[in-house]
Coordinates of C-alpha atoms and ligand atoms in Angstrom, one line a residue:
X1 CA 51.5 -3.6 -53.1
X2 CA 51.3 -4.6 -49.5
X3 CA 51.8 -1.5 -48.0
X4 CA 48.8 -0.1 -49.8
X5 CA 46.7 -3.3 -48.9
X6 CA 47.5 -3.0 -45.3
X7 CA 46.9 0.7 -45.8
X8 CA 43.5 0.7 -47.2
X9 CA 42.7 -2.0 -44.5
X10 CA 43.6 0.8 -41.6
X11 CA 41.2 2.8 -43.6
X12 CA 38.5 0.3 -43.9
X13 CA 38.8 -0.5 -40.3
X14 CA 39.1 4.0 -39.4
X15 CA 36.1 4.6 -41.4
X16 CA 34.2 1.8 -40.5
X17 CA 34.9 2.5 -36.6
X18 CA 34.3 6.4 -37.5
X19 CA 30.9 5.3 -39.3
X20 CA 29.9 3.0 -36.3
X21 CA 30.6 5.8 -33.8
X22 CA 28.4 8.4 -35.8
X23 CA 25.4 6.2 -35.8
X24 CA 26.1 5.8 -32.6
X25 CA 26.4 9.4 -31.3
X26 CA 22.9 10.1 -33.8
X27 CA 20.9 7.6 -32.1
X28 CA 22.2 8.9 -28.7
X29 CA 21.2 12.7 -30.0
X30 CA 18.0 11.3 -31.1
X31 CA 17.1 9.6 -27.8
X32 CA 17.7 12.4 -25.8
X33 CA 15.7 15.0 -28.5
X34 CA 12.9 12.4 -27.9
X35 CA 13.4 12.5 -24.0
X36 CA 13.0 16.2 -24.2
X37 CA 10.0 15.9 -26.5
X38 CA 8.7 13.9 -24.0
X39 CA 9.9 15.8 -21.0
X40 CA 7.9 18.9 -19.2
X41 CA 10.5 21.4 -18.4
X42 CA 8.6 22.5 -15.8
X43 CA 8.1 19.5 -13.4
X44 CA 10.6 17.3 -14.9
X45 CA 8.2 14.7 -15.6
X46 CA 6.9 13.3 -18.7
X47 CA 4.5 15.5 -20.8
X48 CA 1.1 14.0 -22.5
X49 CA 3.2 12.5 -25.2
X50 CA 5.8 11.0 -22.9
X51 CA 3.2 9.4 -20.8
X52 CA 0.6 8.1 -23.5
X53 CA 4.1 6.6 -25.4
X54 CA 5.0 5.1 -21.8
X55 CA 1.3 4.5 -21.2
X56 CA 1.2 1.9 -24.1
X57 CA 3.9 0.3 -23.7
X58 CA 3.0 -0.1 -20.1
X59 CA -0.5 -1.8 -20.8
X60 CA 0.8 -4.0 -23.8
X61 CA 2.9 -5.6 -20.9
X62 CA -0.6 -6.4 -19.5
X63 CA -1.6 -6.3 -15.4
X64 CA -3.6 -5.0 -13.4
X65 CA -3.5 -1.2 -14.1
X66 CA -5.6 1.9 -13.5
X67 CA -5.4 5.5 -14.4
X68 CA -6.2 8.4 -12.0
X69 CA -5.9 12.1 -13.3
X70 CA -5.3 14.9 -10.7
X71 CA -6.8 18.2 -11.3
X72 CA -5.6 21.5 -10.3
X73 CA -8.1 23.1 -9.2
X74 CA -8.7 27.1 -10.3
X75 CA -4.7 27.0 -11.4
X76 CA -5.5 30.0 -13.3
X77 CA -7.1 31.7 -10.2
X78 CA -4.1 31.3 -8.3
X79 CA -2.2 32.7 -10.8
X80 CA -4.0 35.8 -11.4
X81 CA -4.8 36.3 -7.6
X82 CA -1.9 35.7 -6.0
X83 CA 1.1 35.4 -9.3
X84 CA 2.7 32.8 -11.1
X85 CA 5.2 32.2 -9.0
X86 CA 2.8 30.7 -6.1
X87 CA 0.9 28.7 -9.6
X88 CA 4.9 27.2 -10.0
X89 CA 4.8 26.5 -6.6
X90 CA 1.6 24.6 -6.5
X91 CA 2.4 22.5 -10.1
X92 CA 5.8 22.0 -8.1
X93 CA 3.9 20.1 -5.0
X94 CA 2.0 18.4 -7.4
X95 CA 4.5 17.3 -9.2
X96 CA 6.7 16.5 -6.4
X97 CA 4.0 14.7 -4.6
X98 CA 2.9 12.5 -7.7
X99 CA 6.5 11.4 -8.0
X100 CA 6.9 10.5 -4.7
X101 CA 3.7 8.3 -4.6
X102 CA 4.9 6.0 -7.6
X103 CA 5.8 2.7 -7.3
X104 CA 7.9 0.5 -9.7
X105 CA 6.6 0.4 -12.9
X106 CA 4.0 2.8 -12.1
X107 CA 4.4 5.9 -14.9
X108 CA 3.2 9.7 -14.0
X109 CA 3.5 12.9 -16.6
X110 CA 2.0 16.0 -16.6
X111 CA -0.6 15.7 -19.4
X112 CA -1.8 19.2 -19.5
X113 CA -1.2 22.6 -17.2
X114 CA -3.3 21.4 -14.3
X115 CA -3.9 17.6 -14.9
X116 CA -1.1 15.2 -13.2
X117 CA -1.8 11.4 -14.5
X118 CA -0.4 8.1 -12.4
X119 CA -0.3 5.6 -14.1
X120 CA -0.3 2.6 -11.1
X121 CA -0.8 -1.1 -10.2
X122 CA -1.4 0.3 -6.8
X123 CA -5.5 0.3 -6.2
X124 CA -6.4 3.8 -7.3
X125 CA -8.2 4.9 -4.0
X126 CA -5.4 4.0 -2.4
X127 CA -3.0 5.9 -4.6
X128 CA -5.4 8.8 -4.8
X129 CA -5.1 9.0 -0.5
X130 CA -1.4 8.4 -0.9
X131 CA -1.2 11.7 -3.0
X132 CA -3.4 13.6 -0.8
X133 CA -1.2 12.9 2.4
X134 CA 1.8 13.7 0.5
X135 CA 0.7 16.8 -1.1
X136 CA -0.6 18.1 2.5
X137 CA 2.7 16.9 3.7
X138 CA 4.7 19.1 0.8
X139 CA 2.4 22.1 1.6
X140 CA 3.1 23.4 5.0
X141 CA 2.7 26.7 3.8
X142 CA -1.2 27.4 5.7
X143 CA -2.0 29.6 3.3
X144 CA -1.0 28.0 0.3
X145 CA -2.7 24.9 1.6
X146 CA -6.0 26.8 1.9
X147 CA -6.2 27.6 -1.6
X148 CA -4.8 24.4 -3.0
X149 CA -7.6 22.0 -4.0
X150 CA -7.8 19.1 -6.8
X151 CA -10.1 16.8 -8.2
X152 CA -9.4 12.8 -9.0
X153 CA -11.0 11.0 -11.6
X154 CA -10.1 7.3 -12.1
X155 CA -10.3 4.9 -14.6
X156 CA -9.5 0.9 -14.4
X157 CA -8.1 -1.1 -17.3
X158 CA -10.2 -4.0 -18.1
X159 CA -7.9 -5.2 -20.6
X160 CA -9.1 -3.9 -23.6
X161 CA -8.9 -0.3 -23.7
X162 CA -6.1 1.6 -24.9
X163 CA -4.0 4.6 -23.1
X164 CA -6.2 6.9 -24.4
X165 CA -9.4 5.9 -23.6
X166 CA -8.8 4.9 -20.3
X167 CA -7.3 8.7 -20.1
X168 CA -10.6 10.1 -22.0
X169 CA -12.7 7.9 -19.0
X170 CA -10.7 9.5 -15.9
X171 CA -11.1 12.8 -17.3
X172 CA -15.0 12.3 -18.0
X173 CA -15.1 11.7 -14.0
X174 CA -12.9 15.0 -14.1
X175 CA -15.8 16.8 -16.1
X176 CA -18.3 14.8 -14.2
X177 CA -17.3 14.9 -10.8
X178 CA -20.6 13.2 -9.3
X179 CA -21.9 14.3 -5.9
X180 CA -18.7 17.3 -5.7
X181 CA -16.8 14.4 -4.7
X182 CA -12.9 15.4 -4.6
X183 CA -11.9 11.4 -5.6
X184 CA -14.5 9.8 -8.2
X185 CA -14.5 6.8 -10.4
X186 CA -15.4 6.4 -13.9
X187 CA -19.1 4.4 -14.8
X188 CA -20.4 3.5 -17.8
X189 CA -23.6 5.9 -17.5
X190 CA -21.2 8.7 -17.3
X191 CA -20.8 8.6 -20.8
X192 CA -24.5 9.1 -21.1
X193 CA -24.8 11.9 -19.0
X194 CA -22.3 14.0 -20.7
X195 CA -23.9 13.1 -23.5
X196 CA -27.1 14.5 -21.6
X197 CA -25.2 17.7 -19.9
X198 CA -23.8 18.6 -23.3
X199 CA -27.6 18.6 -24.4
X200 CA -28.9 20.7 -21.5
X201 CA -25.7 22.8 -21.8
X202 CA -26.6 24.0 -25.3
X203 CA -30.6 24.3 -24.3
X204 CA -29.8 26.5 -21.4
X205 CA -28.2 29.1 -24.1
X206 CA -31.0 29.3 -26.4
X207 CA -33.4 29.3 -22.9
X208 CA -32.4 32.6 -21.8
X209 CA -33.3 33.6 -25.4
X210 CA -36.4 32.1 -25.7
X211 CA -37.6 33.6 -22.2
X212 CA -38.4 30.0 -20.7
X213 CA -36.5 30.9 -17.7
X214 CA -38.9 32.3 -15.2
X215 CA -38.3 33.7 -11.5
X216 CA -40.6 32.4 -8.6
X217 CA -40.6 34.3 -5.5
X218 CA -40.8 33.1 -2.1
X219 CA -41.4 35.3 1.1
X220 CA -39.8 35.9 3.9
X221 CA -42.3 36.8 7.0
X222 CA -41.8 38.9 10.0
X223 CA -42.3 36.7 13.0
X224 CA -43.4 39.1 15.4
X225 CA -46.3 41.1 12.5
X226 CA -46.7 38.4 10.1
X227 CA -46.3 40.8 7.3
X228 CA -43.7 39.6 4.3
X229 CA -41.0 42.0 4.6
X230 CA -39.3 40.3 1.7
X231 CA -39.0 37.5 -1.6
X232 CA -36.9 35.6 -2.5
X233 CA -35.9 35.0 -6.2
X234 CA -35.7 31.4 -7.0
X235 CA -35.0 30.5 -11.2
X236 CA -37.3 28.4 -12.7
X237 CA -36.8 26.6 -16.2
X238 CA -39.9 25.8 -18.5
X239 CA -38.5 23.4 -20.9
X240 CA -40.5 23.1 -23.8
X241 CA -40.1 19.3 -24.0
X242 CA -39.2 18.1 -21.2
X243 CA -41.4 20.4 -18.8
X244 CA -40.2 22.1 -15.0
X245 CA -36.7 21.6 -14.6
X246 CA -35.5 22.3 -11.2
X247 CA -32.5 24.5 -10.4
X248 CA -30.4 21.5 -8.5
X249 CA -30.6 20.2 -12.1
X250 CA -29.5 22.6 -13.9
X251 CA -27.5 25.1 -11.8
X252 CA -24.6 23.2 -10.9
X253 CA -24.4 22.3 -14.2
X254 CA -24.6 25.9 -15.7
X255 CA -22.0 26.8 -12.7
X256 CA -19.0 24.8 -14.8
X257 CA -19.7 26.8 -17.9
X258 CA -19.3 30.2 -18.6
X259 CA -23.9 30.4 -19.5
X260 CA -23.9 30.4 -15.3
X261 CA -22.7 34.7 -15.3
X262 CA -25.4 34.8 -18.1
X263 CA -28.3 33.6 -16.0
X264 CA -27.6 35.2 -12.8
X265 CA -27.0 38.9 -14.1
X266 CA -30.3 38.1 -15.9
X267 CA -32.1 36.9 -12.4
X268 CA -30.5 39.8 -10.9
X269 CA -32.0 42.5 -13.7
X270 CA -35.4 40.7 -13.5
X271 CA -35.8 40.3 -9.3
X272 CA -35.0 44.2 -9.4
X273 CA -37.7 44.9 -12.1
X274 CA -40.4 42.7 -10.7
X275 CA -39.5 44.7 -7.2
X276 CA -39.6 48.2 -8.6
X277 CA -43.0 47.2 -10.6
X278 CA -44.6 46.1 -7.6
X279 CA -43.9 49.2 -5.3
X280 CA -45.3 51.2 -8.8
X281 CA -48.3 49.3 -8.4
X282 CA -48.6 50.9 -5.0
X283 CA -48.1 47.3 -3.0
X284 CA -46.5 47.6 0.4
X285 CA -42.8 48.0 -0.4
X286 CA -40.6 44.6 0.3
X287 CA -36.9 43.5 -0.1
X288 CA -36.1 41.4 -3.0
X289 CA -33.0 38.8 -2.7
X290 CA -31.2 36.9 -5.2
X291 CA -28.9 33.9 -4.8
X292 CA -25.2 34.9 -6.7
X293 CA -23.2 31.5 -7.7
X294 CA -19.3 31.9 -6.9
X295 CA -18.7 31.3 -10.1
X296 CA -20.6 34.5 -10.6
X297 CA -18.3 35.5 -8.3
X298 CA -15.3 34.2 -9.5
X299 CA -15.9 35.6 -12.8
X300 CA -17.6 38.8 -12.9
X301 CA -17.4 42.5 -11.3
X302 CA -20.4 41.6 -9.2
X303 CA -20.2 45.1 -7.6
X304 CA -20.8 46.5 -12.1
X305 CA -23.5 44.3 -12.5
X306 CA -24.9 45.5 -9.0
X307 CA -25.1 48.8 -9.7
X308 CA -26.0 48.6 -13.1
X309 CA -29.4 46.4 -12.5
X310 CA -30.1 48.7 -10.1
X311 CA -29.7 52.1 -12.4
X312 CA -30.8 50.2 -15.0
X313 CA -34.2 49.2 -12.9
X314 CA -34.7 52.4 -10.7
X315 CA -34.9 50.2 -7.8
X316 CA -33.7 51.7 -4.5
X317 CA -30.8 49.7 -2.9
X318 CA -31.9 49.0 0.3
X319 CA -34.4 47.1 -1.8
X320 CA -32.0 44.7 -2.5
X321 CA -30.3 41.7 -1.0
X322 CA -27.9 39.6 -2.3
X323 CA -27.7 35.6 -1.0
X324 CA -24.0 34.4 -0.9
X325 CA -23.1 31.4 1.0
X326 CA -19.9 31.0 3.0
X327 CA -18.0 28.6 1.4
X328 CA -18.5 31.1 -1.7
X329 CA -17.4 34.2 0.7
X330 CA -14.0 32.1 1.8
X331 CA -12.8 30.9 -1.1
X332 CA -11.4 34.2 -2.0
X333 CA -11.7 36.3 1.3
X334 CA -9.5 39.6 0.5
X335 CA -12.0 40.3 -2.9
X336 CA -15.0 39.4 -1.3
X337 CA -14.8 40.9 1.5
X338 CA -14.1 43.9 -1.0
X339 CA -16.2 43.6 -3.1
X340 CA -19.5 42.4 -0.5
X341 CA -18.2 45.6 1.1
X342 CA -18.3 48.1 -1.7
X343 CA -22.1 46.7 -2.7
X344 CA -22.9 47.2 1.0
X345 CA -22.0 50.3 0.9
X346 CA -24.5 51.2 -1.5
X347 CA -27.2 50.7 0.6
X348 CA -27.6 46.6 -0.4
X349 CA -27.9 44.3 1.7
X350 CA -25.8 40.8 2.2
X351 CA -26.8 37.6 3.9
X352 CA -25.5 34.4 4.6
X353 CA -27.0 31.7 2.7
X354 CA -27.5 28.0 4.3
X355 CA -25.5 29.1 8.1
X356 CA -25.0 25.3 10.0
X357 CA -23.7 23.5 6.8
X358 CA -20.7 23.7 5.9
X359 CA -17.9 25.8 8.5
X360 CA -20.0 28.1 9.8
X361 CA -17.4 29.8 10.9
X362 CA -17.3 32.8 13.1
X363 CA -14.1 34.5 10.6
X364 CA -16.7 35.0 8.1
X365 CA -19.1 36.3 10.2
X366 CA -16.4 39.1 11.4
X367 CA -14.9 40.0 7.8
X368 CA -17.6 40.6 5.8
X369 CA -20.9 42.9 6.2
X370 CA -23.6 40.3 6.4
X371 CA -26.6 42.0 7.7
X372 CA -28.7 38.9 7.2
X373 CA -27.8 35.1 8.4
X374 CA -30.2 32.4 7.1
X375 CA -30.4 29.4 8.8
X376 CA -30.2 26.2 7.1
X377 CA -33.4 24.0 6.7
X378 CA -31.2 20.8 7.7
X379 CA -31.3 22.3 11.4
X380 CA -34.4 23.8 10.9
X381 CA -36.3 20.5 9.6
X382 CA -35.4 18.4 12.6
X383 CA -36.0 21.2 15.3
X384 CA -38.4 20.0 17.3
X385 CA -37.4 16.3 17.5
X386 CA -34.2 16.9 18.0
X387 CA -32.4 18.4 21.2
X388 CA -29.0 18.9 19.5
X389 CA -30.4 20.9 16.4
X390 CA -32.8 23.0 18.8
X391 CA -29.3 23.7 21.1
X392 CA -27.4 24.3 17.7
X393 CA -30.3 27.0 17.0
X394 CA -30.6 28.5 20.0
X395 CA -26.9 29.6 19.9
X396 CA -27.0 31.1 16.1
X397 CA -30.2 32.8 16.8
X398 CA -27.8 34.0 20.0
X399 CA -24.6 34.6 17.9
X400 CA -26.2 36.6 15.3
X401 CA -28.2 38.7 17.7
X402 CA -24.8 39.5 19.2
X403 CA -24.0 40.7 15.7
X404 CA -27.0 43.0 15.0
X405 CA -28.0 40.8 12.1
X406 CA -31.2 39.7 11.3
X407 CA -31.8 35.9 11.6
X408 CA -34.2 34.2 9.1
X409 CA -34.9 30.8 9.4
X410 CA -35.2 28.6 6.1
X411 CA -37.5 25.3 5.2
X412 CA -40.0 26.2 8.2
X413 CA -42.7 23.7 7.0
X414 CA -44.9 23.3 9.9
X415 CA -46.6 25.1 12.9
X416 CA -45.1 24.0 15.3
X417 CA -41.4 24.8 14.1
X418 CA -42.4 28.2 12.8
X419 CA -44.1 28.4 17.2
X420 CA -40.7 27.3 18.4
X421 CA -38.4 29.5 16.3
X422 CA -40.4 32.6 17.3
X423 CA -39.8 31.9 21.0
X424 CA -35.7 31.0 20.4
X425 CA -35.6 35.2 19.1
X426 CA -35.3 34.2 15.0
X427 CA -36.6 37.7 13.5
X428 CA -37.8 36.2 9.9
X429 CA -39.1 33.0 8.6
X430 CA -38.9 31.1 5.0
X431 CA -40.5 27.9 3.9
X432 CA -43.7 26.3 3.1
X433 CA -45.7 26.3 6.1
X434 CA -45.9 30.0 5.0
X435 CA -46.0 29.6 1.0
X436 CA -44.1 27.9 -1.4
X437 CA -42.3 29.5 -4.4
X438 CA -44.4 31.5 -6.3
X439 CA -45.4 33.4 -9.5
X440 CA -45.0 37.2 -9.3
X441 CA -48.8 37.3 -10.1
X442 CA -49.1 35.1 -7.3
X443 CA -47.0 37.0 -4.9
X444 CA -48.8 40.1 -5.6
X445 CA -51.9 38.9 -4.0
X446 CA -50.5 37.9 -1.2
X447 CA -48.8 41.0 -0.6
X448 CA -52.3 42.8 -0.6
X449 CA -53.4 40.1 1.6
X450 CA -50.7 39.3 4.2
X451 CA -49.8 35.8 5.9
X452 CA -50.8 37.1 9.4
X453 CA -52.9 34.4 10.4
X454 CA -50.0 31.9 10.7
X455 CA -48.2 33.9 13.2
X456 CA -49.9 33.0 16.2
Ligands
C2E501 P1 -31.5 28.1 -1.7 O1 -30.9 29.5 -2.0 O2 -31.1 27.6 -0.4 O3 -33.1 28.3 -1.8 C1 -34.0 27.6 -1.0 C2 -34.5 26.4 -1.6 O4 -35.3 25.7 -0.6 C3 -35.4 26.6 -2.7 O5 -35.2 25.5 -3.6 C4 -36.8 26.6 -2.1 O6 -37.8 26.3 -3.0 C5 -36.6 25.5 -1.1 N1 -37.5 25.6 0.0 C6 -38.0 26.7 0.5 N2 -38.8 26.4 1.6 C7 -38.8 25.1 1.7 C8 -39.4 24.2 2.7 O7 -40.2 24.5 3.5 N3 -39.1 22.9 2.5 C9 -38.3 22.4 1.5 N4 -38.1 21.1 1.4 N5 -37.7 23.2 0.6 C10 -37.9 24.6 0.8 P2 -35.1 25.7 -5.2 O8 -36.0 26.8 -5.6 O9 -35.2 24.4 -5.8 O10 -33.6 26.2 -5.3 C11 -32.5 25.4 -5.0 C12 -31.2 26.1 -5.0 O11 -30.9 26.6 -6.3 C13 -31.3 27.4 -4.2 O12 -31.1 27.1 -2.8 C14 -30.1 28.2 -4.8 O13 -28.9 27.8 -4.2 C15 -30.2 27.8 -6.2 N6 -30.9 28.8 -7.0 C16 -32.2 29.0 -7.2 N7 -32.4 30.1 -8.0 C17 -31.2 30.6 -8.3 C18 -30.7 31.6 -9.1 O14 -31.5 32.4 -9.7 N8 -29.3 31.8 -9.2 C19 -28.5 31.0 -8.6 N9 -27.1 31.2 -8.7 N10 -28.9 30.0 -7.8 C20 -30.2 29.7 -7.7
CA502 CA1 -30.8 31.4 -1.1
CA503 CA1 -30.7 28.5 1.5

């Protein structure tokens, strides 16, 4: 009888031990089946789950926190331009970088494919500059540092909010980014202006529909004749309720969505119709130019849409010009200088949009085929007061003389800029001293009657 007592108490004691060290080894296995739910394989750190769970625990120990999201920049264009092993690299630098930056009881994750979140008691500009020297630090490939770019949005916990709407505010700054700003911080009337955008957005679709998008023309006049040897196409929007809406309001805007490809191959079809109609009229013949977004750019066969207005329209090429500016032609040299090159080719002509902002930089001037370099009206508007700008002018004027392309000078607005360019050498002038923006209907006048008297 006490054999089997002390025998069934080994067996108690076996089982029980067995039974402790099964729930044991389960909530081990369970723990680190949650840490890999909450892990990116990737980059090793948390994923959006792992950071908002992390995230809420961090603010329900209260302090003074704030959120700043990093974005990737055109991940998805690196990938498809130059593979996915340079896109690894670049989420690896991020990655790397963000994780470096932390301090205790900061938390960062990698809440989607190309948004890195910190979340820090460190003061977010700070932190944001922190990341920016380490990233640049991390990247020493030149290359690779040229195409990496990101945008910051930042949001401050005020004590209330939970994880996710202080995420939901950074990424509005994200969606936002006010001014093109790389670093920007959320503000209440953000949330009213998306509200806004996301209005305009849905207009802009049903606009090109309804026709109340509308090309003015502005010309472009021979300094040495006076006659306009060309237009330029600038979009106009008629909105039905809330009247002339300005394409720094809505460009930009129609640039982060898809509607922007839309709108410039329709400016394109229309500038080559209105040009081909007027020289069927029997008016002097001029050159027609139309601004392309790099978006455009970015997301289109510009070269198709090219030659299609132009079969489509029966307008001659050397009737065209296109408008690109340089940031647009650098961010993806090796296509655009293929693609500029293969439209030049036809007979179309290229020219640098806003030259003196920006680089300016003589590389682009030597890669691609610009046969046209427009001078910006920021130099232009201070010309005569100012020695630098006139220097500054003087030497483009120069520099693209060297290159055998003609200079045009933008913004010209009074006589005695428009007297002062003529003598520096500039070939063509732009800007309202000569006419503003027009109507076709209005242009066609003009072009019977030309602006000779204001070339003295
Ligand atoms: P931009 O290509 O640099 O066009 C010149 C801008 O300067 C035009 O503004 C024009 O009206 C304005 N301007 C011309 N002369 C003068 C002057 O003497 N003084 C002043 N103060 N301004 C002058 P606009 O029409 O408001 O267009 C603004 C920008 O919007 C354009 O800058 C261009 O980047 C963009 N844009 C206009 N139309 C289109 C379009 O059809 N497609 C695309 N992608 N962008 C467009
Ligand atoms: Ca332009
Ligand atoms: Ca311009």
């Amino acid at each position: 009888m006490e054999t089997a007592i002390i025998l069934f108490g080994a067996l108690s004691v076996a089982l029980l031990g067995a039974l402790a060290f099964a729930v044991y080894t389960i909530r081990k296995l369970k723990e680190a089946e949650k840490r890999s739910v909450e892990t990116d394989e990737m980059s090793g750190l948390l994923n959006r789950d792992g950071f908002m769970h992390a995230g809420r625990l961090a603010l329900e120990r209260g302090g003074d926190m704030s959120l700043v999201i990093f974005d990737v920049d055109k991940l998805g264009l690196i990938n498809t331009l130059f593979g996915t092993d340079r896109g690894d690299d670049v989420i690896g630098a991020f990655a790397v970088a963000i994780n470096e930056i932390k301090c205790a009881g900061d938390i960062v994750g990698r809440v989607n494919t190309d948004d890195f979140a910190l979340l820090t008691g460190m003061e977010p500009h700070i932190a944001a500059e922190c990341f920016e020297r380490k990233l640049r630090e991390i990247i020493t490939d030149k290359d690779m540092s040229e195409q990496v770019n990101y945008f910051a949005g930042i949001s401050r916990y005020d004590g209330h909010d939970d994880i996710y709407t202080l995420y939901n505010k950074a990424n509005l700054c994200l969606l936002m980014h006010p001014d093109g700003s790389r670093v920007s911080e959320f503000t209440p009337d953000m949330e009213s202006r998306m509200v806004e955008n996301e209005l305009l957005r849905s207009e802009m679709l049903d606009a090109l529909k309804l026709g109340q998008f509308e090309l003015y023309y502005q010309p472009k006049v021979s300094f040495k004749t006076g006659d306009i040897l060309g237009v330029e196409a600038l979009i106009r929007w008629h909105h039905p309720v809330k009247g002339f809406i300005p394409p720094c309001d809505f460009i930009p805007l129609a640039e982060q969505f898809a509607i922007i490809t839309k709108i410039d191959e329709w400016g394109l079809i229309t500038a080559c119709r209105q040009c081909k109609q007027w020289q069927d009229m029997g008016l002097p013949p001029v050159k027609v130019s139309v601004n392309m977004s790099q978006a455009q750019f970015a997301r289109t066969d510009v070269y198709a849409s090219v030659t299609k207005a132009l079969e489509v329209t029966g307008l001659e090429p050397k009737y065209l010009e296109i408008e690109v500016t340089e940031t647009m032609a650098m961010t993806d040299v090796d296509r655009t200088v293929d693609v500029l090159g293969r439209i030049h080719e036809l007979g179309v002509s290229i020219s640098m949009d806003d030259f003196g902002t920006g680089y300016s930089s003589l590389a682009s001037l030597k890669t691609i085929p610009f046969d046209v370099l427009k001078i910006d009206r920021s130099l232009v508007c201070d010309l005569n007061e100012n020695d630098t700008s006139r220097r500054i002018t003087g030497a483009i004027v120069a520099m693209g003389k060297a290159l055998r392309m003609v200079v045009l000078a933008e913004g010209v607005e009074t006589n005695e800029q428009s007297k002062l360019l003529g003598e520096i050498g500039c070939d063509l002038a732009q800007g309202y001293y000569f006419s503003k923006p027009l109507p076709a209907s209005e242009i066609e006048a003009m072009l019977i009657l030309p602006l000779n008297s204001k070339i003295v």
